Coordinates of C-alpha atoms in Angstrom, one line a residue:
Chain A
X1 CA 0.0 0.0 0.0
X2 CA 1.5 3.1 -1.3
X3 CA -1.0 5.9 0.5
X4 CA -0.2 8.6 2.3
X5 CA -2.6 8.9 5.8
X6 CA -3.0 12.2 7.0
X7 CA -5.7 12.0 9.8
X8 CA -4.8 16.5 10.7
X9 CA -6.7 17.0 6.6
X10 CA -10.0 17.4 8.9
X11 CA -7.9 20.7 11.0
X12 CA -7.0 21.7 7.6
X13 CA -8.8 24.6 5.5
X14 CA -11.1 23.3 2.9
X15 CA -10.9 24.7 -0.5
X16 CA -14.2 26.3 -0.6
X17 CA -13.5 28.8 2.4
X18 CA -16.0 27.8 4.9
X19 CA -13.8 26.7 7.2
X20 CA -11.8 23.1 7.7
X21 CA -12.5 19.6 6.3
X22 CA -14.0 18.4 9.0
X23 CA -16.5 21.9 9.4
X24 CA -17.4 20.6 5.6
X25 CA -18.7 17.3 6.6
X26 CA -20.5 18.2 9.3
X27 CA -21.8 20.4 7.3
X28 CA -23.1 17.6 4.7
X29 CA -24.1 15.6 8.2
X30 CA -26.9 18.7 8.9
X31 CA -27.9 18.4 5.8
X32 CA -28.2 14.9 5.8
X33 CA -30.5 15.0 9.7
X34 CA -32.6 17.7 8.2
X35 CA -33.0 16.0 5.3
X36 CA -33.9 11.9 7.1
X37 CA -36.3 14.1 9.5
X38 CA -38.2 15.5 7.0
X39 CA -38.7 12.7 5.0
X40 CA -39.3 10.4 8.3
X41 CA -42.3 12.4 9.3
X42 CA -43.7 12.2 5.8
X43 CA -43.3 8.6 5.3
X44 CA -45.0 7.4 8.8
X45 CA -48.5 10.1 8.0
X46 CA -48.5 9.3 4.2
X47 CA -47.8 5.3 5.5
X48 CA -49.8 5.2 8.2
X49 CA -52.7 6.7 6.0
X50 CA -52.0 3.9 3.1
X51 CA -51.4 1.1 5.7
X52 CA -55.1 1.6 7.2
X53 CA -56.1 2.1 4.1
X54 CA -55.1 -1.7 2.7
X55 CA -56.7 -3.2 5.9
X56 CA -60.7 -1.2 5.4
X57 CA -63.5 -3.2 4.6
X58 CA -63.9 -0.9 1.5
X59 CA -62.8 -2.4 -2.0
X60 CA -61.6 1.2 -3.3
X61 CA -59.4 1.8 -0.8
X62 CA -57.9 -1.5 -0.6
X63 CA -57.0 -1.2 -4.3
X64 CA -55.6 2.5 -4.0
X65 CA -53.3 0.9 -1.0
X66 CA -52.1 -1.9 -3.0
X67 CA -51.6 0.4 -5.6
X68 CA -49.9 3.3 -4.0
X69 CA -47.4 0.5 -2.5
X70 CA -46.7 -1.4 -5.8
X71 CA -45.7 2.3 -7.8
X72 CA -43.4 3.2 -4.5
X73 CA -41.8 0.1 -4.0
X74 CA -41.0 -1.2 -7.5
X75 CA -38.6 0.9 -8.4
X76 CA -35.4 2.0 -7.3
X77 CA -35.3 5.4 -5.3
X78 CA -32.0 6.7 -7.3
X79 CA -34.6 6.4 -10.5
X80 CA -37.6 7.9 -8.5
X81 CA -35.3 10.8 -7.1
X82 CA -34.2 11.2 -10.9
X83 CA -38.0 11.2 -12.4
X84 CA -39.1 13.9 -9.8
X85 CA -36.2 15.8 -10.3
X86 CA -35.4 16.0 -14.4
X87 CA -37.9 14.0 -16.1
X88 CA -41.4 15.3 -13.8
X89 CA -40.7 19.5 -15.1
X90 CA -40.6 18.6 -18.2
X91 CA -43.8 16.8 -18.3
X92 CA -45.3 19.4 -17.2
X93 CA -47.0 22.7 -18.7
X94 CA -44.2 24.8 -19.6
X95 CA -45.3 27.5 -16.8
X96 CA -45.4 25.5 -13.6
X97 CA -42.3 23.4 -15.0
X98 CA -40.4 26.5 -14.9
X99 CA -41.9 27.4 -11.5
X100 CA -40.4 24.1 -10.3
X101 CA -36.8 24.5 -11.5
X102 CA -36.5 28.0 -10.1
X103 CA -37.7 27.1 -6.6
X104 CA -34.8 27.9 -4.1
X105 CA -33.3 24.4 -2.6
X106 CA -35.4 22.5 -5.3
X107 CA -32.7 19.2 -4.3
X108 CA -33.3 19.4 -0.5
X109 CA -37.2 19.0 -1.0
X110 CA -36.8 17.0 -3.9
X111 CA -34.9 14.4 -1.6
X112 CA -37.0 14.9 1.2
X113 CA -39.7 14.4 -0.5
X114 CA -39.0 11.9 -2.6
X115 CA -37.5 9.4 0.2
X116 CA -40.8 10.6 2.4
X117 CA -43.1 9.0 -0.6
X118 CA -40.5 5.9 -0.9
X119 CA -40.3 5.1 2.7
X120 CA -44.1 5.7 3.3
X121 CA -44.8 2.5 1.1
X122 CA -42.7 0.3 3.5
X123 CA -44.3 1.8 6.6
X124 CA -47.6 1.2 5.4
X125 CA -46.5 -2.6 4.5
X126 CA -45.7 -2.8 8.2
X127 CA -48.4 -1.3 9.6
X128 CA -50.9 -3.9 7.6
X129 CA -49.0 -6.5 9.0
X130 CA -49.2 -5.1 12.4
X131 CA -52.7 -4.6 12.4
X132 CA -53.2 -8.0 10.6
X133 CA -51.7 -10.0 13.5
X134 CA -54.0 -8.6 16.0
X135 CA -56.4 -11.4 16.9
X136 CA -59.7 -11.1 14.5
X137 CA -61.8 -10.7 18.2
X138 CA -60.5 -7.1 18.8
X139 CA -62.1 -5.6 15.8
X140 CA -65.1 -7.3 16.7
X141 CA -65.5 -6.3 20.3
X142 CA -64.5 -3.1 19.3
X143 CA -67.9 -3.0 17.0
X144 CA -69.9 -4.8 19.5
X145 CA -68.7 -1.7 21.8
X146 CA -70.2 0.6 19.8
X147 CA -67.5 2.0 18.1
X148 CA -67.7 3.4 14.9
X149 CA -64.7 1.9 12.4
X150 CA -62.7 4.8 12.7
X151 CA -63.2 4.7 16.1
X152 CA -62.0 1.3 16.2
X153 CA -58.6 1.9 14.4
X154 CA -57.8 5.2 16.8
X155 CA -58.9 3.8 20.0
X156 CA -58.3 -0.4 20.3
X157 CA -56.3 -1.9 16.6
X158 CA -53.9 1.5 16.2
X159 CA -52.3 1.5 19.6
X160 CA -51.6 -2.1 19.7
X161 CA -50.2 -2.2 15.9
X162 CA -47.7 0.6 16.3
X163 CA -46.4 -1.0 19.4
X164 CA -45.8 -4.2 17.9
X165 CA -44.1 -2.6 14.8
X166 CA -41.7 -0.4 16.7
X167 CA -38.7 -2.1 16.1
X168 CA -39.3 -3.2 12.3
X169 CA -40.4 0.5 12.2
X170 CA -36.3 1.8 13.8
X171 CA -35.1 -0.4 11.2
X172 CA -37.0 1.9 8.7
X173 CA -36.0 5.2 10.0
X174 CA -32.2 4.0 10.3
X175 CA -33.1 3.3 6.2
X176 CA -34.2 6.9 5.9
X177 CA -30.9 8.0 7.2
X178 CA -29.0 6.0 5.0
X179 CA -31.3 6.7 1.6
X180 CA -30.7 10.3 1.8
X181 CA -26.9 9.3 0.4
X182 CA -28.7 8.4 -3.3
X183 CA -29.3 12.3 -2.8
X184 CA -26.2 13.7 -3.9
X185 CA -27.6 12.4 -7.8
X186 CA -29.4 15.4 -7.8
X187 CA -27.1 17.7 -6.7
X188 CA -27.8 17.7 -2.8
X189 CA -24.7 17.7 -0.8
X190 CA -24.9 15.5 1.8
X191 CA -22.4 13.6 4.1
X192 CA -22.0 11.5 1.6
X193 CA -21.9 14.2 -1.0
X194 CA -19.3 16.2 1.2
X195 CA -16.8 13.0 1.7
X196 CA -16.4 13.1 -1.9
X197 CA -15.9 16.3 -2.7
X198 CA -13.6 15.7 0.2
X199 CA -12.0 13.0 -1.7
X200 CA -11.5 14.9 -5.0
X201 CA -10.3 18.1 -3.7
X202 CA -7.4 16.8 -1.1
X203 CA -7.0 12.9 -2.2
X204 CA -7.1 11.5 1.3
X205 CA -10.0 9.2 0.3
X206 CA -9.7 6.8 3.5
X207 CA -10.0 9.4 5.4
X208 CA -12.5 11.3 4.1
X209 CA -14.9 8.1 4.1
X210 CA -13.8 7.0 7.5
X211 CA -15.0 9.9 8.6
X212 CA -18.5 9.6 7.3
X213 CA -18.6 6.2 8.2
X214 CA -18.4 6.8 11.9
X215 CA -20.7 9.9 11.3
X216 CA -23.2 7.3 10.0
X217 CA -22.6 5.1 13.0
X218 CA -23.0 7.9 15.3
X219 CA -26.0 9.3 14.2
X220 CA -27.9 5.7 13.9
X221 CA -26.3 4.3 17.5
X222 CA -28.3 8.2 18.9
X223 CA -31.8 6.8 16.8
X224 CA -31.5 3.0 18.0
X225 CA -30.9 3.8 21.8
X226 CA -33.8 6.5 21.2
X227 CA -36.2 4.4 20.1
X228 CA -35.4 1.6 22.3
X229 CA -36.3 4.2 25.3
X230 CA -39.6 4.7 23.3
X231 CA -40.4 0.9 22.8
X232 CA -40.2 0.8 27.1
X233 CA -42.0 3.7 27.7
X234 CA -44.8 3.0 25.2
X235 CA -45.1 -0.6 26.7
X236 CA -47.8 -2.4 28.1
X237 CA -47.0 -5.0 30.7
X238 CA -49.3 -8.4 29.9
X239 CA -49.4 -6.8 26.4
X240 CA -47.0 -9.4 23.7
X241 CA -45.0 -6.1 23.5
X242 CA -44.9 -5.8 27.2
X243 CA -42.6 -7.4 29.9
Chain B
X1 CA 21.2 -2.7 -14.9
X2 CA 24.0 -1.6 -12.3
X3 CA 21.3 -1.1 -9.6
X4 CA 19.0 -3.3 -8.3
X5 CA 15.3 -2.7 -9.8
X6 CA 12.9 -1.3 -7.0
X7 CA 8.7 -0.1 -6.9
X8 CA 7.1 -0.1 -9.8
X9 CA 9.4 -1.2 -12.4
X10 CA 10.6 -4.0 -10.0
X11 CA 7.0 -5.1 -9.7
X12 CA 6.5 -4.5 -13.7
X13 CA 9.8 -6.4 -14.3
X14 CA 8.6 -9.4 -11.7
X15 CA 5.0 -9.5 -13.7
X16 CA 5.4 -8.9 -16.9
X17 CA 2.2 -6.4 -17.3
X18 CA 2.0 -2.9 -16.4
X19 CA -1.3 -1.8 -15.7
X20 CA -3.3 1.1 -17.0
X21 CA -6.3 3.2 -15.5
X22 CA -8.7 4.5 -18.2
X23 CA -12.0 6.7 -18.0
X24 CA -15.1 5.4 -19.8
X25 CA -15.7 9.2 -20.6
X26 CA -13.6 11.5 -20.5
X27 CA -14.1 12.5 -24.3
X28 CA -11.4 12.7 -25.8
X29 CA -8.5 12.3 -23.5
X30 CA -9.5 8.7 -21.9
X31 CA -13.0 7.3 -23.1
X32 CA -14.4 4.1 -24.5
X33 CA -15.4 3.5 -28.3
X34 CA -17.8 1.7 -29.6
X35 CA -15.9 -1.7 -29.5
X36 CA -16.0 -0.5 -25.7
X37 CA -12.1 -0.5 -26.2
X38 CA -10.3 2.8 -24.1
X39 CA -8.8 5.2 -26.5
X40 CA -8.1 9.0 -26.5
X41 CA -5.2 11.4 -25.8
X42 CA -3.8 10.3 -22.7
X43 CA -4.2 7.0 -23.7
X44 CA -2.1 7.2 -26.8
X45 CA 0.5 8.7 -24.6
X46 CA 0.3 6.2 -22.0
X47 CA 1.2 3.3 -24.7
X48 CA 4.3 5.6 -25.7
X49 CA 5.3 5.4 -21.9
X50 CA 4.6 1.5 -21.9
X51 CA 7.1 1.4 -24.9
X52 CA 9.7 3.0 -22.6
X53 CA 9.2 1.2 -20.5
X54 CA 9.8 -2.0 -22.2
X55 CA 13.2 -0.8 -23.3
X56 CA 14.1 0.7 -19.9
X57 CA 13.7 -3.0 -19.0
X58 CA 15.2 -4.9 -22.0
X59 CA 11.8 -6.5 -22.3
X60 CA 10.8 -8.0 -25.1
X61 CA 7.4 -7.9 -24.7
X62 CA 5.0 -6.3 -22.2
X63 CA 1.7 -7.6 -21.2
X64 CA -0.9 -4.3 -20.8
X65 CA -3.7 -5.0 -18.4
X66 CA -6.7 -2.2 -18.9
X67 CA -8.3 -1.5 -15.9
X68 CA -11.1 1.0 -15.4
X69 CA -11.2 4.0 -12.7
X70 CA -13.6 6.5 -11.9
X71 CA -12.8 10.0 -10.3
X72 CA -13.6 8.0 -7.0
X73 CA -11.6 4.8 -7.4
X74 CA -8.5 6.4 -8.9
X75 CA -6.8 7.2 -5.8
X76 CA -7.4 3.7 -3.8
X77 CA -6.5 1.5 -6.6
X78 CA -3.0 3.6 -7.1
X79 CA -2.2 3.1 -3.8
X80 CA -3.0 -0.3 -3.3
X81 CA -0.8 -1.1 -7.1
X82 CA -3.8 -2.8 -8.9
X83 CA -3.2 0.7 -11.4
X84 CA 0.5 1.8 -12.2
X85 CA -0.6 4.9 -14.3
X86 CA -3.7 7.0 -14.4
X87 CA -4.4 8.0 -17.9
X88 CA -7.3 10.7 -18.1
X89 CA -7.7 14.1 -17.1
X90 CA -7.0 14.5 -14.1
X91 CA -5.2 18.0 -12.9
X92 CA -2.2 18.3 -11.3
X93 CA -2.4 20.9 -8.1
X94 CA -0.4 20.9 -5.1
X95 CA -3.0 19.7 -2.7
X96 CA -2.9 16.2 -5.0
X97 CA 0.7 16.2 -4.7
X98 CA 0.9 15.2 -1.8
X99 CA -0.8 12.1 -2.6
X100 CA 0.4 11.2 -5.9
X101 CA 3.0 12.3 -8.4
X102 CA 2.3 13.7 -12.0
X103 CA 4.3 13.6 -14.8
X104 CA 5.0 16.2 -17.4
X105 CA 1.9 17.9 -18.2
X106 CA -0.1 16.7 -21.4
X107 CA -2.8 19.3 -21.6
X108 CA -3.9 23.0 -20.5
X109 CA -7.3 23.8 -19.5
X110 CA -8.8 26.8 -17.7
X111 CA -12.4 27.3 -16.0
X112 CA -15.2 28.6 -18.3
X113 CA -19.3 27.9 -18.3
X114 CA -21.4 27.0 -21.1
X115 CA -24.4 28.2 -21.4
X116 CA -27.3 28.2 -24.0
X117 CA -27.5 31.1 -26.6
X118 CA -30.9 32.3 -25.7
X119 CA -29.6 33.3 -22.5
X120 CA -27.7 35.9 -23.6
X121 CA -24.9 36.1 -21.0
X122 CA -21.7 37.5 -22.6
X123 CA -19.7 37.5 -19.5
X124 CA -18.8 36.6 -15.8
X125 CA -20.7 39.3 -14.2
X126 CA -24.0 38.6 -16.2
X127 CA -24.2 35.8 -14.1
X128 CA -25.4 38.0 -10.9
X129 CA -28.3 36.2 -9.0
X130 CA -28.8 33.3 -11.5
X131 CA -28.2 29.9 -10.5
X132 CA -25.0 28.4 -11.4
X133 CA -24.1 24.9 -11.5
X134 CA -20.8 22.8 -11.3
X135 CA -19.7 19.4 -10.5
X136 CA -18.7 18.8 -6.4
X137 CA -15.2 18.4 -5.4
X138 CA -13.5 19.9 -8.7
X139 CA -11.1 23.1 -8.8
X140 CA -13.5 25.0 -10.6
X141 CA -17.0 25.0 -7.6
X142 CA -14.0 26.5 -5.6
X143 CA -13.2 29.3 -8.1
X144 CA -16.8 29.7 -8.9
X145 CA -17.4 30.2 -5.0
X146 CA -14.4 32.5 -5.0
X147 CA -15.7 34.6 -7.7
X148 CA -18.9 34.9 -6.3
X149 CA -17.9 36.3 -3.1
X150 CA -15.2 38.4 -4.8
X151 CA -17.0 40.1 -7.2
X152 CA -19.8 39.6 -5.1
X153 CA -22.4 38.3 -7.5
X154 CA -24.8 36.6 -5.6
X155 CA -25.5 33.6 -7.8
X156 CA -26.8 30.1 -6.3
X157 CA -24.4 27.5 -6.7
X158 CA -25.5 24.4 -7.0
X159 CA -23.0 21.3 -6.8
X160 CA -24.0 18.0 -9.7
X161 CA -22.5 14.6 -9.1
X162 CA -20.8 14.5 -12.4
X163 CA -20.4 16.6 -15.3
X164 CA -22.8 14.7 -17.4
X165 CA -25.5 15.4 -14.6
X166 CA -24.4 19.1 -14.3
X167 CA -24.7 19.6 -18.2
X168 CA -28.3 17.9 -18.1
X169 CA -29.2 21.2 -15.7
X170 CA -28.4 23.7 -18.1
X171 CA -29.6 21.7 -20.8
X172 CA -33.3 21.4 -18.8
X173 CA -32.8 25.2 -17.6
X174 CA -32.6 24.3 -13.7
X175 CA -29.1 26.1 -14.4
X176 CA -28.3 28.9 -16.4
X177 CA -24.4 27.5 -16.8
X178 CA -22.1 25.1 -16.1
X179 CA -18.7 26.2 -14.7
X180 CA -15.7 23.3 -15.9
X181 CA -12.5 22.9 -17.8
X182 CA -13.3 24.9 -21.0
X183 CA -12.1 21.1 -22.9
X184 CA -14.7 19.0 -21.3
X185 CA -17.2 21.7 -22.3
X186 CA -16.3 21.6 -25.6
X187 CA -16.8 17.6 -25.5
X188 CA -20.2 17.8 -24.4
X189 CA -21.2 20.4 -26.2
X190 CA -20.3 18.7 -29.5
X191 CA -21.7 15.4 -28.1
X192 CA -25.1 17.0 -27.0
X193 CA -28.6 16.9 -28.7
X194 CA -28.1 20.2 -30.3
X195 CA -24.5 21.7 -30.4
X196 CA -25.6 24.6 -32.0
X197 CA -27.7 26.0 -28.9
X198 CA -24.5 26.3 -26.3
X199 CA -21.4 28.3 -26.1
X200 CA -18.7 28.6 -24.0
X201 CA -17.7 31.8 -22.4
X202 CA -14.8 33.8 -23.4
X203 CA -14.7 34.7 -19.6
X204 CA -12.3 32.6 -17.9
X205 CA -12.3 31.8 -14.1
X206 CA -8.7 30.8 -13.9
X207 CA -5.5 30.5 -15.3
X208 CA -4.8 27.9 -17.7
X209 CA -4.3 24.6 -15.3
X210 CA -2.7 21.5 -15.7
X211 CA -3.5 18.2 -16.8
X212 CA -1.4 15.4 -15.5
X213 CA -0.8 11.2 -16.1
X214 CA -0.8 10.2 -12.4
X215 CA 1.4 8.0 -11.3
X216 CA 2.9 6.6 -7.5
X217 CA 4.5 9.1 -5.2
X218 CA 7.9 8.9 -4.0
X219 CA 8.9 6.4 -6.9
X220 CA 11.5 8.2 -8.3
X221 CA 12.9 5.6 -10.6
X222 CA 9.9 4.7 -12.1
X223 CA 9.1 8.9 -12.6
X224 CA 12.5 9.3 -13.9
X225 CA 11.5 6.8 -16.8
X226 CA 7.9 8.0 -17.5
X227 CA 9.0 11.8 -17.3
X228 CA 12.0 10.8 -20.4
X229 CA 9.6 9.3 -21.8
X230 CA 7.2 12.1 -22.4
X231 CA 9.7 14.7 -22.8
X232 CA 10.7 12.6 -25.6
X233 CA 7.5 12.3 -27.1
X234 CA 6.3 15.9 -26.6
X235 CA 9.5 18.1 -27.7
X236 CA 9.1 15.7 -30.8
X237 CA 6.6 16.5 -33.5
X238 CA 4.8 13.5 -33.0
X239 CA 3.2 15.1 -29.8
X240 CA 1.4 17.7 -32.1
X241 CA 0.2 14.8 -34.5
X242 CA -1.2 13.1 -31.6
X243 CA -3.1 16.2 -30.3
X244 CA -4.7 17.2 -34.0
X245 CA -5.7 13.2 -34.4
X246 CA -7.8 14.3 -30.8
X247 CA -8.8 17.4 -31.2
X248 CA -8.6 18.6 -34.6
X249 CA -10.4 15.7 -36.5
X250 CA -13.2 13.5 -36.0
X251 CA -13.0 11.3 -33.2
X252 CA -15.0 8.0 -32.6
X253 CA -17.6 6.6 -32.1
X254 CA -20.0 9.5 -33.5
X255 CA -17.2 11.1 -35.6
X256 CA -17.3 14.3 -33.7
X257 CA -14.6 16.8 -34.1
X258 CA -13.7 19.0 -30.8
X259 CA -12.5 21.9 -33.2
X260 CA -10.0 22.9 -30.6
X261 CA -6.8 24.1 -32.0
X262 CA -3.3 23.4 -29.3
X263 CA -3.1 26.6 -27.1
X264 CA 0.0 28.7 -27.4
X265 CA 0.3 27.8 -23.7
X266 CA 0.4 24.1 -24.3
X267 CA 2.8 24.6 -27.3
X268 CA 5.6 26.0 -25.1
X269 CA 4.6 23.3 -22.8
X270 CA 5.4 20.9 -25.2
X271 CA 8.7 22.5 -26.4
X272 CA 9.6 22.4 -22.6
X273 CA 7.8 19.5 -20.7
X274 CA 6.9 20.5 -17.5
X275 CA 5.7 18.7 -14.5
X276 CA 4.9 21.5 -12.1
X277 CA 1.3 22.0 -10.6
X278 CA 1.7 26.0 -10.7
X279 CA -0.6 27.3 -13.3
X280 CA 2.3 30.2 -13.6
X281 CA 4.7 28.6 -14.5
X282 CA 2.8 27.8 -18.2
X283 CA 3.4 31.4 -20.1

C-alpha cells in the first residue's frame, strides 16, 4: 500500500473557504438530519394513512393501498429521485415546469420528499402486518362496543399495531438516514456528497470516508438507543409487546 | 542494470504487465469507443510510456492489463498497485501532490461555463443572481465560489454529481451555466442533442491549469522513466500529431470533431515538458 494517511486534513482549511474539512462534513451531516427528519415524518403520515387504508373493509381503498405500494416500491429510489427531479418539469405545462426548476433548494425538497413517498410505502406494509396480527376478536368487540370503524382503528387496533411494529419501524428510520446518500444524484450535498468532494479536492479518500462512516454510526447508534427508550415507555405489561 | 530494480518497475519487471487506468468518458483524452475499447489522448500517450518502458527494462514484450477508474476509485486503486498509471484528465495541483505524483503535463485547460445562446450572458458578471451549477469536489465549484464572493455576485451555486449530470441542468434550464474545464465543455457540447444552442464563455475563471498522467508518489525511478519518456514524445513532433488526431479531427464513435486548435500555452509546454502543478509557470 503506497497511500499517504493524514488524519490533521479534517484541522486543515477546505478549499471552498468555509472553514476546515472536517467543518465541511459536518456540514453535509446537517444536511443529511434535516433531510432523514423531514422525509421520516412524511413517510409514517402518508404510511400510516396507506397502511389503514389496505386493511378497510372498503374495495376502493384497498386497491388505492395496494396500488400506491406497488408504484413506490417497485422501483429503485436513485430512479424515482431522478423522475421527480429532471424527467417530472418537463412533463409538465411549460409555466409551472419553470416554476419548479426556479424554486430555491429544489434538491433538498426533492430528496425529502422523494425518500418521504419511498419510505411511506414500507411503513404502510408494516403497519398492515401489524394490524393484521391482532387477533380477529379485537375488531369485533370493538364493534360490539359501539364503536364506529374509525373509532375502532384510533382507539383499540392502532395502539396495539404501532407497538408491535416499533422495532421493524427503527429499522425503517435507520433506512431513511441512509437513503438520503442516493441524494447527492441530484445535486444535494450531503455527508456522503461532502466525503467526496472531500475525496476529490485533497485525495485523502480513507479518510474522508472514514470519517463519514463513523458519522453514520453515530447518528444511527443516537436513533436506536432512542427508540429503544420509546419501545419501554410505550409498553404495556401483559401486552406481547410488554414485559 | 547496475542497480538493483525497485517499486514499480521491479514489480512491472517481476510480472510482466503494467497496468493502466482509463475513463469510460472522458471525451477525448481517456473514453471508451464503440468496440468498448479505451482510447483518447492520454491514452495514446500512456502506450508511448509502456514502450519506454519496455526498453528501460530490456523486455521484449509487455503484457498491458486495462483497468477502469472513476474520479472515486482512482486514488485507492493507485495506492494499493492494482493501477500503475492513471491515464485521463485528471489535474495536477499541489493539494494532489501530496498524494500522488504527475508527470509532465499533457494538456492545459482553464475554467469557463457553457451556457445556452438564448440566454444571452456574454460575460462573468451577467451571471449576478442566477443559478450556477458545477460538479462537487473539482477546482472550478471553488473558483466559482471564489468569484462569487469576490466580485460579489450573488449567484446560487448548485453542486451536480458529475459533469454529465451538471450539463443535463443547463440543458433542462434548472441552471443557467455550467462552470468546468473549458475542454470538457467543448466535448459535451459537441456530443449533446443540439450543439448549436450552447457556447462557451470567453470569460475565464482561472489560469490555464494543468493536466497530468498520475502516477505513485515517491517512486522516483519509475518517474524518472515515465517523465523521459514524455519529454521525448512531446519536444518531438509526434506530440502535435497526436493532439490534432484528438482534437482537430473526427474522433470515434460518433465522428465528432472538438474543433480545438493546441493553445499557445500548451505549445511551449510541449517544447519544454513541464511537470509542475503551478498554473504560472505555463506562459
Amino acid at each position: 500500500m503506497n497511500y499517504n494517511w493524514n488524519w490533521g486534513i479534517f484541522f486543515q482549511p477546505n478549499p471552498m473557504g468555509t472553514g476546515t474539512y472536517l467543518d465541511m462534513l459536518l456540514s453535509g451531516l446537517v444536511l443529511t438530519l434535516k433531510t432523514a427528519a423531514l422525509a421520516w415524518i412524511i413517510a409514517l403520515i402518508t404510511g400510516s394513512l396507506v397502511g389503514v387504508m389496505r386493511t378497510l373493509p372498503s374495495k376502493g381503498a384497498n386497491w388505492f393501498g395496494f396500488a400506491y405500494v406497488e408504484f413506490f416500491r417497485n422501483m429503485p429510489l436513485l430512479v424515482q429521485l431522478f423522475l421527480w427531479f429532471f424527467v417530472l418539469p418537463e412533463l409538465l405545462p411549460k409555466g409551472a415546469g419553470t416554476w419548479l426548476k426556479q424554486l430555491p433548494n429544489a434538491p433538498f425538497w426533492t430528496a425529502a420528499i422523494g425518500i418521504g413517498f419511498f419510505m411511506s410505502a414500507r411503513v404502510a406494509v408494516q403497519l398492515q402486518a401489524g394490524i393484521g396480527s391482532l387477533p380477529r376478536g379485537q375488531k369485533m368487540a370493538a364493534t360490539a362496543l359501539g364503536l364506529t370503524t374509525a373509532q375502532g382503528y384510533r382507539y383499540v387496533l392502532l395502539p396495539m399495531a404501532f407497538r408491535i411494529i416499533l422495532p421493524p419501524l427503527t429499522s425503517e428510520f435507520l433506512n431513511t438516514i441512509k437513503n438520503t446518500a442516493v441524494a447527492i444524484t441530484i445535486g444535494l450535498l450531503e455527508l456522503t456528497g461532502q466525503a467526496r468532494s472531500m475525496q476529490e479536492f485533497s485525495f485523502q479518500v480513507f479518510e474522508a470516508f472514514t470519517a463519514a462512516t463513523i458519522l453514520y454510526l453515530l447518528v444511527n447508534a443516537v436513533v436506536v438507543t432512542a427508540m429503544r427508550f420509546l419501545e419501554r415507555w410505550v409498553a404495556i405489561p401483559g401486552y406481547i409487546t410488554g414485559k | 542494470m547496475a542497480q538493483e530494480l525497485t517499486g514499480t518497475l521491479k514489480n512491472i519487471k517481476d510480472t510482466g504487465a503494467i497496468t493502466l487506468g482509463f475513463r469510460d468518458s472522458s471525451i477525448p483524452f481517456s473514453y471508451l469507443d464503440d468496440n468498448q475499447k479505451p482510447v483518447g489522448f492520454a491514452m495514446d500517450i500512456c502506450y508511448k510510456i509502456v514502450d519506454a518502458v519496455t526498453k528501460e527494462l530490456k523486455l521484449d514484450k509487455l503484457e498491458v492489463k486495462l483497468n477502469p477508474v472513476t474520479s472515486a476509485t482512482r486514488i485507492p486503486l493507485m495506492a494499493n498497485g492494482t493501477i500503475d498509471l492513471e491515464c485521463g484528465s485528471t489535474t495536477n495541483n499541489a493539494e494532489r501532490q501530496k498524494q500522488v505524483a504527475f508527470t509532465n503535463t499533457h494538456f492545459l485547460t482553464a475554467s469557463r461555463y457553457v451556457f445556452k445562446k438564448s440566454s444571452g450572458l456574454k460575460s462573468i458578471d451577467d451571471l449576478k443572481g442566477k443559478t450556477v451549477v458545477s460538479t462537487a469536489g473539482t477546482t472550478n465549484i471553488k473558483q466559482l465560489t471564489e468569484a462569487n464572493v469576490a466580485k460579489g455576485l450573488g449567484a446560487n451555486i448548485i453542486p451536480a454529481k458529475d459533469h454529465a449530470e451538471a450539463f443535463l441542468m443547463v440543458e433542462t434550464d434548472r441552471a443557467v451555466a455550467f462552470v468546468m474545464d473549458d475542454i470538457l465543455l467543448a466535448s459535451l457540447v459537441a456530443g449533446s442533442k443540439s450543439p448549436g444552442d450552447y457556447e462557451i464563455s470567453k470569460d475565464a475563471f482561472s489560469k490555464p491549469e494543468p493536466y497530468g498522467i498520475m502516477l505513485r508518489k515517491d517512486d522516483a525511478a519509475f518517474k524518472k522513466v515515465v517523465d523521459a519518456a514524455t519529454a521525448a514524445l512531446y519536444t518531438s513532433g509526434e506530440a502535435q500529431k497526436i493532439y490534432d488526431k484528438w482534437f482537430t479531427q473526427k474522433i470515434p464513435p460518433k465522428g465528432l470533431n472538438l474543433n480545438t486548435p493546441i493553445s499557445a500555452e500548451l505549445k511551449n509546454e510541449f517544447a519544454k515538458p513541464l511537470d509542475s502543478p503551478n498554473p504560472d509557470d505555463y506562459k
